[in-house]
C-alpha positions as MATLAB code, in Angstrom:
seq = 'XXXXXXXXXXXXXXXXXXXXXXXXXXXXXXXXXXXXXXXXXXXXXXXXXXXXXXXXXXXXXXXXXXXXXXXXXXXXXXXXXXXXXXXXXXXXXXXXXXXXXXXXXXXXXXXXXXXXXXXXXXXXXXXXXXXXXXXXXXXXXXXXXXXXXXXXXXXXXXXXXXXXXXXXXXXXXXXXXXXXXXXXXXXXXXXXXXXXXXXXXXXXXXXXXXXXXXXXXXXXXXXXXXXXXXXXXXXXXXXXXXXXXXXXXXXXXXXXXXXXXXXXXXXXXXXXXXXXXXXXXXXXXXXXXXXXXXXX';
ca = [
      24.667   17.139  -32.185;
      20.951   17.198  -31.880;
      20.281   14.199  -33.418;
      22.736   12.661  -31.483;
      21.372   12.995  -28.580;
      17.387   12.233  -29.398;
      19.285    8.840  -30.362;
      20.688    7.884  -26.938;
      17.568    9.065  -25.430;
      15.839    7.108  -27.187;
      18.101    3.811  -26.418;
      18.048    5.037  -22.816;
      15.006    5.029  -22.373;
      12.664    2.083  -20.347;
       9.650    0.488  -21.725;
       7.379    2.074  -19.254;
       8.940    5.449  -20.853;
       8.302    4.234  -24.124;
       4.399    3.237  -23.543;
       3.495    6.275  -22.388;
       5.249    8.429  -24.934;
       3.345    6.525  -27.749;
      -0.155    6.447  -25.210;
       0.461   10.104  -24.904;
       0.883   11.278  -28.491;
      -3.462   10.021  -28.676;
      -4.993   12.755  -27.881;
      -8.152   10.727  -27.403;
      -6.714    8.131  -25.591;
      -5.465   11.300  -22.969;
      -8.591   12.608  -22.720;
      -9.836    9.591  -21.714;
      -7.365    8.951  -19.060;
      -8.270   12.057  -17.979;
     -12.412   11.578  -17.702;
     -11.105    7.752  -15.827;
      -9.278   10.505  -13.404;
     -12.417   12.424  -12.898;
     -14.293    9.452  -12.440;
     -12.384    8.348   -9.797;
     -12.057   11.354   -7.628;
     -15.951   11.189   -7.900;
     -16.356    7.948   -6.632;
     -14.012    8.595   -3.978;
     -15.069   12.550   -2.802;
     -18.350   12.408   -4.894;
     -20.599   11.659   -1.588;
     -18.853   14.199    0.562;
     -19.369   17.274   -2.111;
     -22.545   16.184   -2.690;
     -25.156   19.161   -2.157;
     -27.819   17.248   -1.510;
     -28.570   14.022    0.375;
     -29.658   11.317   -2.588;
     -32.842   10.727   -0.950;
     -34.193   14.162    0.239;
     -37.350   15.115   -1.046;
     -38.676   18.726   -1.792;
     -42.470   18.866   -2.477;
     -41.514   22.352   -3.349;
     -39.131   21.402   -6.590;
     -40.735   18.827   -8.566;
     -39.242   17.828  -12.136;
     -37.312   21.452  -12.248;
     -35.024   21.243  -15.399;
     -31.177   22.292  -14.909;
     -30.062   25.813  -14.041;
     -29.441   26.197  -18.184;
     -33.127   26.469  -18.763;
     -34.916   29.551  -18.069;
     -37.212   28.027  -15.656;
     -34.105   26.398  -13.545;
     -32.310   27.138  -10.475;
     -28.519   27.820   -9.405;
     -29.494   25.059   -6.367;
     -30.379   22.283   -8.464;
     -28.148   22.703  -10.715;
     -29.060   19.348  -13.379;
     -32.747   19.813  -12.053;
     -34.822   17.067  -10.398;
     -36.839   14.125  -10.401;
     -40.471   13.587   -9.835;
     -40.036   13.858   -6.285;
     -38.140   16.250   -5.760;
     -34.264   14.899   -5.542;
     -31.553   16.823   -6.802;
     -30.239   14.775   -9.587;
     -26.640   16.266   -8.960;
     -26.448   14.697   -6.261;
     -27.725   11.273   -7.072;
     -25.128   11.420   -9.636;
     -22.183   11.828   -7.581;
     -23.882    9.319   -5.087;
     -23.934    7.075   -7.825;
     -20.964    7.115   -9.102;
     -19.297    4.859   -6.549;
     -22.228    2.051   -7.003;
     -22.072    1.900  -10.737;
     -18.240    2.784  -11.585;
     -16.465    1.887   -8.021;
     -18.544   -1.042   -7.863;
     -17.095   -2.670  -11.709;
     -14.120   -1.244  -10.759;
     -13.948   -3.851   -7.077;
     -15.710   -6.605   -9.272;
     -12.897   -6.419  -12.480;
     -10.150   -6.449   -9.296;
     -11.812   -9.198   -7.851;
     -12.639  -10.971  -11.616;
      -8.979  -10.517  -12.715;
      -7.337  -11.509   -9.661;
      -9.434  -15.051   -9.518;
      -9.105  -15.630  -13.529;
      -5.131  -15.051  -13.420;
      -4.764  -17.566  -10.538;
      -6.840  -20.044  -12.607;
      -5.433  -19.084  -15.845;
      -1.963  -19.426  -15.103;
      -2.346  -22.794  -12.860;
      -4.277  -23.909  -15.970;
      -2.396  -22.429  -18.690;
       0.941  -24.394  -17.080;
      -0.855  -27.492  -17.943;
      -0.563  -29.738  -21.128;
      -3.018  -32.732  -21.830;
      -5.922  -33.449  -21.146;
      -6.826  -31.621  -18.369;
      -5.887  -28.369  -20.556;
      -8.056  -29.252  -22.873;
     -11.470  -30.553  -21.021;
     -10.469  -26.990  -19.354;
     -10.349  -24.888  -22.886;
     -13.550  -26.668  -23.755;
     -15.622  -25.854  -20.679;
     -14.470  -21.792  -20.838;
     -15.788  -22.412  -24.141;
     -18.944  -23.216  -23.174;
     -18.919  -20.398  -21.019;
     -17.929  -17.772  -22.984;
     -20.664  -18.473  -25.800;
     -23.530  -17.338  -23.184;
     -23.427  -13.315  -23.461;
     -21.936  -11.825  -20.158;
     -25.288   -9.693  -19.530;
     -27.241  -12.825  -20.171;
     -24.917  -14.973  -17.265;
     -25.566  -11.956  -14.957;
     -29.381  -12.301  -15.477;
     -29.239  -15.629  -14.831;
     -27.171  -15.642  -11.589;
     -29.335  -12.645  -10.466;
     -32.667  -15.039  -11.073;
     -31.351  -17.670   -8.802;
     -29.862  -15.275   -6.247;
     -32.250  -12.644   -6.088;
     -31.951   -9.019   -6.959;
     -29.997   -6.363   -4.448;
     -26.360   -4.357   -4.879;
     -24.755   -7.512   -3.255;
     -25.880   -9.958   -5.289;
     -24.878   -7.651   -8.247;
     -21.561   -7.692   -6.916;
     -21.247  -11.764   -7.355;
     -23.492  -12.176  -10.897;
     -21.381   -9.735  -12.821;
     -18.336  -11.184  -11.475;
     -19.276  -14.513  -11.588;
     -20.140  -13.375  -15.596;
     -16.627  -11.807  -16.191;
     -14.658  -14.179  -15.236;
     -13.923  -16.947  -17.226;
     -13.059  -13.957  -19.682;
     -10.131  -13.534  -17.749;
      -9.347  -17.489  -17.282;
      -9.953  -17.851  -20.844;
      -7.573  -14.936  -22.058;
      -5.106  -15.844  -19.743;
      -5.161  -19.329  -20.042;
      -4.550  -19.313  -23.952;
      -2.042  -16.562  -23.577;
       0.479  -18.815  -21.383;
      -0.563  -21.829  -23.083;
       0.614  -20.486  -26.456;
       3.857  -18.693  -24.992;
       4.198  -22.179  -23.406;
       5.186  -23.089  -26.638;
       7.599  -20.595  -27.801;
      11.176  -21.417  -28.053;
      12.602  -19.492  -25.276;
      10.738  -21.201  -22.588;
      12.257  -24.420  -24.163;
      15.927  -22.607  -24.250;
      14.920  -21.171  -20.165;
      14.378  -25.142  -18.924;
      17.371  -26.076  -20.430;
      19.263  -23.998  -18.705;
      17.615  -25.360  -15.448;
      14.909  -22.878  -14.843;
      11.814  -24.062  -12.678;
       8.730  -23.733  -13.448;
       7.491  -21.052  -11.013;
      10.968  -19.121  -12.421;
       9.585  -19.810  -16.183;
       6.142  -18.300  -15.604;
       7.356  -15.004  -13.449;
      10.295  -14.327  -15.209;
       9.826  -15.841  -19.047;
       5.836  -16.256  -19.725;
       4.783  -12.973  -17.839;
       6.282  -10.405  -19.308;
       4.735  -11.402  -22.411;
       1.166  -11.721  -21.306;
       1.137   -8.516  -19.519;
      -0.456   -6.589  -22.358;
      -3.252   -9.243  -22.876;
      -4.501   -8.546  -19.022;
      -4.200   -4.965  -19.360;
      -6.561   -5.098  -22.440;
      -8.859   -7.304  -21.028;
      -8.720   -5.351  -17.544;
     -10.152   -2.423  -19.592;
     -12.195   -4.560  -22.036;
     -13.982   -6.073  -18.723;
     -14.625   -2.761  -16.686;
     -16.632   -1.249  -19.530;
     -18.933   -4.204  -19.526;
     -18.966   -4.411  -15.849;
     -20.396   -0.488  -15.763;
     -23.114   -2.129  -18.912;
     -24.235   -4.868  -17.211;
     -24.625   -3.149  -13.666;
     -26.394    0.118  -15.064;
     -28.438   -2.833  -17.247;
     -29.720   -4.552  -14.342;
     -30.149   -1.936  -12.713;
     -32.631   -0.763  -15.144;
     -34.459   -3.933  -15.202;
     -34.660   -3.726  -11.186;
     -32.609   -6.684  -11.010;
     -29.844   -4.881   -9.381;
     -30.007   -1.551   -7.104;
     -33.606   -0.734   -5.798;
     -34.977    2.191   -5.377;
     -34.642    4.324   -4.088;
     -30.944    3.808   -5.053;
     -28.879    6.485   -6.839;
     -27.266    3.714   -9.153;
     -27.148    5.235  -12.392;
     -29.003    2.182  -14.174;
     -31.545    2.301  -11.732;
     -31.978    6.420  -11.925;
     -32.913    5.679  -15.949;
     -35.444    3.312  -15.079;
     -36.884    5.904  -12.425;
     -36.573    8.379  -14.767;
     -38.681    6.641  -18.171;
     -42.125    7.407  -16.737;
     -40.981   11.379  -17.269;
     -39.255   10.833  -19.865;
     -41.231   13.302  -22.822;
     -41.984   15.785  -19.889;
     -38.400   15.949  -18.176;
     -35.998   14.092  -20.427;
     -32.912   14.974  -17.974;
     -34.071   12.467  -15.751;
     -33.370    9.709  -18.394;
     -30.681   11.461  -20.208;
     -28.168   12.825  -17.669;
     -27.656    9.944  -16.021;
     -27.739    7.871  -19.419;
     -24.748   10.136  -20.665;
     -22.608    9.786  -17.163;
     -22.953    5.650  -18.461;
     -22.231    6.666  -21.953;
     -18.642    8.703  -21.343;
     -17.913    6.709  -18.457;
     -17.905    3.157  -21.018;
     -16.175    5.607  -23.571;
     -13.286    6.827  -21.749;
     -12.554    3.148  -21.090;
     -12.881    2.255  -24.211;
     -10.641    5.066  -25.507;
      -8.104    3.866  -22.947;
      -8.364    0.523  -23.891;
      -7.836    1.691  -27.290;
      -4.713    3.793  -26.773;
      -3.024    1.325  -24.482;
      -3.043   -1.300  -27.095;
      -1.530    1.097  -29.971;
       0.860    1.968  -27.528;
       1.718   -1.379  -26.417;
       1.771   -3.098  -30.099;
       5.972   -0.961  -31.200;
       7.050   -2.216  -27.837;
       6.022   -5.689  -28.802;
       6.851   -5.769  -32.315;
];
């Protein structure tokens, strides 16, 4: 009887079921669900539990290491900089400008590259092609590099951040998209689906979609791990938040001068980058192992 019934179950249940049973079962991929979680209640709350406002000085607490060294205190709890700002609480601060912030430009990215992607993906010819060639183009200049350059011509500030990393993201989505309906285009079900009078709004929702889901889910988390790069990155070359900013880029960059007397100043915020990028990455990771029995 047992088996039995682990056998309907199993034919019972949905897809979504399915994903997360085989997501689930990586432990890594959990955990890093989990540490997204985290992130995300700290973006949101992090300000508001904040001890400390990210720009108060105390002339009184210069470069004191975290409460785990001897010479540390309970109030400061990861220390602070050289003048006196409790890194704590730039952290939390900073976690909306450097994670919330690739998190609104990846929303913004993806929902501009699948409106181009599709429209251009439904097309065959010429104009499909000048269009494959040009994302091309695009895609061989490094996504930092495009950032830089947008920055350069637009000047540095959060704003402007906001716009060069975007701008540098996506034709990552137009191009993944794009080729993903193109080639589905193809298959013979969408030929079998016009035959049987099918539109061609009704051929993309219904037919093409479903099967280019898990290609924007992958590059969704494929393109908010670079975002969080390329925003701490400018940050640290003072192309993007100025100080006296909390961005995490920007609090490495702040932090270098001190870095062989008071190396929490570089590495604490360097390590919220780190984890953040690899609980995306593990994500990323577990969604497409998860993803690939459901396709096959």
């Amino acid at each position: 009887m047992p088996p039995i019934k682990i056998y309907q179950e199993d034919q019972i249940a949905s897809p979504m079921m399915r994903i997360w049973q085989n997501f689930s079962a990586n432990p890594f991929a959990l955990a890093g669900l989990w540490t997204i979680a985290f992130l995300l209640l700290l973006t949101l709350f992090g300000p508001m539990i904040a001890p400390f406002s990210p720009e108060a000085q105390d002339p009184r607490a210069l470069l004191l290491p975290p409460s785990w060294d001897p010479s540390g205190t309970v109030a400061h709890f990861l220390g602070t900089d050289d003048l006196g700002r409790d890194i704590f609480s730039r952290l939390l601060h900073g976690a909306h400008l450097t994670f919330g912030m690739a998190l609104m430009i990846v929303g913004t990215a993806l929902f501009t590259g699948f409106i181009i992607g599709s429209l251009s993906g439904m097309m065959r010819g010429l104009k499909s092609s000048i269009l494959g060639h040009l994302l091309d183009a695009l895609l061989s200049i490094p996504s930092l590099l495009m950032a830089i350059l947008v920055v350069a011509v637009m000047g540095p500030g959060l704003e402007n951040v906001f716009w060069a990393v975007g701008i540098a993201l996506t034709p990552q989505f137009v191009r993944s998209i794009h080729q993903s309906v193109h080639e589905e285009l193809q298959k013979e079900y969408v030929t079998a689906a016009r035959l049987d009078g099918a539109n061609s709004l009704q051929i993309f929702w219904y037919v093409i979609m479903p099967n280019v889901w898990e290609v924007v889910i992958i590059q969704t988390t494929l393109a908010i791990s670079a975002a969080i790069l390329d925003i701490a990155a400018l940050g640290f070359l003072s192309l993007g938040a100025q100080a006296p900013s909390p961005e995490w880029g920007a609090m490495v960059a702040q932090g270098m001068d001190n870095l062989l007397t008071a190396p929490w100043t570089v590495t604490i915020p360097g390590l919220a980058i780190l984890f953040s990028v690899l609980a995306i990455n593990l994500v990323g990771d577990g969604l497409r192992s998860a993803l690939a029995p459901i396709r096959n």
